């Protein structure tokens, strides 16, 4: 199983498997779509600075349904960002980015993280997943 074989993207309700794009991609993990930190700080910082990342594809990932990720990106995100689901948490597990904080209450969530992928493979883990730091470390 390759690392992203369990990712899914919904486009207008049509769910399909998702592969991290070839070339350079910044993959950002969020604990929960529609949560305050992810919705009002993390995603907007990437949306407001997306032109600074024109050489990269930005991908937001959460342990959510593909429909939730699509709705979240439509409401708060950008068509230049792919918001994809890792419904079983397998992608996040492979990256060792599972957070156990909420597991007894709501199930698996992932840590807040950011990685640089080059041609579908991890080439760097950013020390801090917020836009300012990601941009500084590129």
Coordinates of C-alpha atoms in Angstrom, one line a residue:
X1 CA 0.0 0.0 0.0
X2 CA 1.5 3.4 -0.9
X3 CA 1.2 6.2 1.6
X4 CA -1.7 8.0 0.0
X5 CA -3.8 5.0 -1.2
X6 CA -6.4 5.7 1.5
X7 CA -7.1 9.4 0.6
X8 CA -10.3 10.5 -1.0
X9 CA -11.6 13.7 -2.6
X10 CA -15.2 14.7 -3.2
X11 CA -16.0 17.0 -6.1
X12 CA -19.6 18.0 -6.3
X13 CA -20.4 14.9 -4.2
X14 CA -18.5 12.5 -6.5
X15 CA -15.9 10.7 -4.3
X16 CA -12.8 9.4 -5.9
X17 CA -9.4 8.1 -4.6
X18 CA -6.9 10.9 -4.4
X19 CA -3.1 10.8 -5.1
X20 CA -0.7 13.4 -3.9
X21 CA 0.2 15.4 -7.1
X22 CA 3.5 14.9 -8.8
X23 CA 6.0 17.8 -8.4
X24 CA 6.0 19.8 -5.2
X25 CA 3.1 19.5 -2.8
X26 CA 2.7 20.9 0.7
X27 CA 0.5 18.5 2.6
X28 CA -1.1 20.0 5.7
X29 CA -2.8 17.9 8.4
X30 CA -5.6 19.4 10.4
X31 CA -7.3 17.9 13.5
X32 CA -10.8 18.7 12.4
X33 CA -12.6 20.6 9.6
X34 CA -15.0 23.3 10.9
X35 CA -13.1 23.5 14.2
X36 CA -12.1 27.1 15.2
X37 CA -8.3 26.8 14.9
X38 CA -8.5 25.0 11.5
X39 CA -11.2 27.1 10.1
X40 CA -10.4 30.6 11.3
X41 CA -6.6 30.5 11.5
X42 CA -4.9 27.6 9.7
X43 CA -6.8 27.4 6.4
X44 CA -7.2 31.2 6.0
X45 CA -3.4 31.7 6.4
X46 CA -2.8 29.4 3.4
X47 CA -5.7 30.8 1.4
X48 CA -4.6 34.4 1.9
X49 CA -1.0 33.5 0.9
X50 CA -1.7 30.9 -1.8
X51 CA -0.1 33.1 -4.5
X52 CA 3.2 32.9 -2.6
X53 CA 3.0 29.1 -3.0
X54 CA 2.4 29.1 -6.8
X55 CA 5.2 26.5 -7.3
X56 CA 3.4 24.1 -4.9
X57 CA 0.1 22.3 -4.7
X58 CA -1.4 22.7 -1.3
X59 CA -3.3 19.8 0.1
X60 CA -5.3 19.8 3.4
X61 CA -5.9 16.4 5.0
X62 CA -8.1 15.4 7.9
X63 CA -9.6 12.2 9.3
X64 CA -13.0 13.2 8.1
X65 CA -15.4 12.2 5.3
X66 CA -14.7 13.4 1.8
X67 CA -18.0 15.3 1.9
X68 CA -17.0 17.2 5.0
X69 CA -13.6 18.2 3.5
X70 CA -15.3 19.4 0.3
X71 CA -17.9 21.5 2.2
X72 CA -15.2 23.0 4.4
X73 CA -13.0 24.0 1.5
X74 CA -16.0 25.4 -0.4
X75 CA -17.0 27.5 2.6
X76 CA -13.6 28.7 3.8
X77 CA -11.0 27.5 1.4
X78 CA -9.9 28.0 -2.2
X79 CA -10.2 26.2 -5.4
X80 CA -6.4 26.2 -5.5
X81 CA -6.3 24.0 -2.4
X82 CA -7.2 20.3 -2.4
X83 CA -9.0 19.3 0.8
X84 CA -9.0 15.6 1.0
X85 CA -10.2 13.0 3.5
X86 CA -8.3 10.2 5.3
X87 CA -11.5 8.6 6.6
X88 CA -9.7 5.6 8.3
X89 CA -6.7 7.6 9.4
X90 CA -4.3 5.3 7.5
X91 CA -2.4 8.1 5.7
X92 CA -1.9 9.9 9.0
X93 CA -0.9 6.7 10.8
X94 CA 1.7 6.1 8.1
X95 CA 3.1 9.5 8.8
X96 CA 3.0 8.8 12.6
X97 CA 0.6 11.8 13.0
X98 CA -2.3 10.3 14.9
X99 CA -3.4 12.3 18.0
X100 CA -4.9 10.3 20.8
X101 CA -6.4 13.3 22.6
X102 CA -10.0 12.8 21.4
X103 CA -9.9 9.1 20.6
X104 CA -12.1 8.0 23.5
X105 CA -14.7 10.7 22.8
X106 CA -14.9 11.2 19.0
X107 CA -12.4 8.7 17.5
X108 CA -9.1 9.2 15.7
X109 CA -7.9 12.7 14.8
X110 CA -4.6 13.7 13.4
X111 CA -2.0 16.1 14.7
X112 CA -1.6 19.5 13.0
X113 CA 1.3 18.9 10.6
X114 CA 2.9 20.0 7.4
X115 CA 5.1 18.1 5.0
X116 CA 6.7 18.8 1.7
X117 CA 6.2 16.0 -0.8
X118 CA 8.3 15.7 -3.9
X119 CA 6.8 13.5 -6.7
X120 CA 4.6 11.8 -4.2
X121 CA 7.2 11.1 -1.5
X122 CA 7.9 12.9 1.7
X123 CA 11.0 15.1 1.4
X124 CA 10.7 17.3 4.5
X125 CA 8.7 17.7 7.6
X126 CA 8.2 21.3 8.6
X127 CA 9.0 22.1 12.2
X128 CA 5.8 24.1 12.6
X129 CA 2.7 23.6 10.4
X130 CA 1.4 27.2 10.3
X131 CA 1.8 29.1 7.0
X132 CA 4.4 31.6 8.3
X133 CA 6.8 28.8 9.3
X134 CA 6.1 26.6 6.2
X135 CA 6.8 29.5 3.9
X136 CA 10.0 30.5 5.8
X137 CA 11.3 26.9 5.7
X138 CA 10.7 26.4 1.9

